[in-house]
Amino acid sequence: EVQLVESGGGLVQPGGSLRLSCAASGFTFSSYWMHWVRQLPGKGLVWVSRINGDGSSTTYADSVKGRFTISRDTAKNTLFLQMNSLRAEDTAVYHCARDPDLRGYSFLENWGQGAQVTVSS
Amino acid sequence: DIQMTQSPPSLSASVGDRVTITCRASRRITNYLNWYQQKPGKAPNLLIYAASSLQSGVPSRFSGSGSGTDFTLTISNLQPEDVATYFCQQSYSTPYTFGQGTKLEIK
């Protein structure tokens, strides 16, 4: 069974940093693209970032580029999101998700339950 | 960025009804369109990928259609457990944008 479990969320002041982790199990981690998606307090979904299987290719939303870094440790089957220079508008639940990239089609086949990030003074 | 517009924002239907949710892309995305269902307190769940391919394990009353800019999610024979918010998402080009969601309730 595929499992994705996020951790590392919390309350942080504006300008601060947090590192989210996503522990993956039940599949060959290095064979899948992985994504971070955030869900805003108003419940909308916003795509944040993605990384390929070996970590050599990453993409970011403009709103987080230069502040957030996605990475993965294939030996530990763990995905990361390093978030720096946090702003109030980064407040959200952050989900990691698995993407099989089937025949060139990207879709989010499995999601973690999410980690709450609150940026407030 | 490609903008995704869903309609309606909310709807109420009766058990057994046929329900249709639409999603329009701001430019052509061929069939790079996915649909997700999110129940309260849960993570989103993939229903349909590549516009019309049913994800394994999803009931056959869910179907997707469309190509280019206009897409549809149809739920035939609506069931009480279908109460949820439904999102479309384009995966034609990054950033992979989502629609704003459609909240479905039972009358």
CSV table of C-alpha atoms in Angstrom, one decimal, chain A residues 39-89:
chain,number,residue,atom,x,y,z
A,39,GLN,CA,-4.3,24.0,0.2
A,40,LEU,CA,-5.1,27.5,1.2
A,41,PRO,CA,-7.3,28.4,4.2
A,42,GLY,CA,-10.2,29.1,1.8
A,43,LYS,CA,-9.7,25.5,0.5
A,44,GLY,CA,-8.3,26.2,-2.9
A,45,LEU,CA,-5.4,24.0,-4.2
A,46,VAL,CA,-2.2,25.5,-5.5
A,47,TRP,CA,0.6,23.6,-7.1
A,48,VAL,CA,4.0,24.4,-5.5
A,49,SER,CA,6.8,22.3,-6.9
A,50,ARG,CA,7.9,19.0,-8.5
A,51,ILE,CA,11.0,16.9,-8.7
A,52,ASN,CA,11.9,14.0,-10.9
A,53,GLY,CA,12.9,10.5,-9.8
A,54,ASP,CA,16.6,11.1,-9.4
A,55,GLY,CA,16.4,14.6,-8.2
A,56,SER,CA,18.1,16.1,-11.3
A,57,SER,CA,15.1,18.2,-12.5
A,58,THR,CA,13.0,20.6,-10.4
A,59,THR,CA,10.3,23.1,-11.2
A,60,TYR,CA,8.6,25.8,-9.0
A,61,ALA,CA,5.7,28.0,-9.0
A,62,ASP,CA,6.7,31.7,-9.4
A,63,SER,CA,5.3,32.5,-6.0
A,64,VAL,CA,7.9,30.3,-4.2
A,65,LYS,CA,10.8,30.4,-6.7
A,66,GLY,CA,14.0,31.5,-4.9
A,67,ARG,CA,12.5,30.9,-1.5
A,68,PHE,CA,11.6,27.2,-1.5
A,69,THR,CA,13.7,24.2,-2.4
A,70,ILE,CA,12.4,20.7,-3.2
A,71,SER,CA,14.7,17.8,-2.8
A,72,ARG,CA,14.7,14.0,-2.2
A,73,ASP,CA,16.7,11.4,-0.5
A,74,THR,CA,16.1,8.2,-2.4
A,75,ALA,CA,18.1,6.1,0.2
A,76,LYS,CA,15.6,7.2,2.9
A,77,ASN,CA,12.6,7.3,0.6
A,78,THR,CA,11.9,10.9,1.7
A,79,LEU,CA,10.9,14.1,-0.1
A,80,PHE,CA,11.7,17.5,1.4
A,81,LEU,CA,10.5,21.1,1.0
A,82,GLN,CA,12.9,23.7,2.5
A,83,MET,CA,10.9,26.9,2.9
A,84,ASN,CA,12.8,30.1,3.6
A,85,SER,CA,11.7,33.8,3.9
A,86,LEU,CA,8.2,32.7,4.7
A,87,ARG,CA,5.3,35.1,4.3
A,88,ALA,CA,1.8,35.2,5.7
A,89,GLU,CA,0.5,34.1,2.3
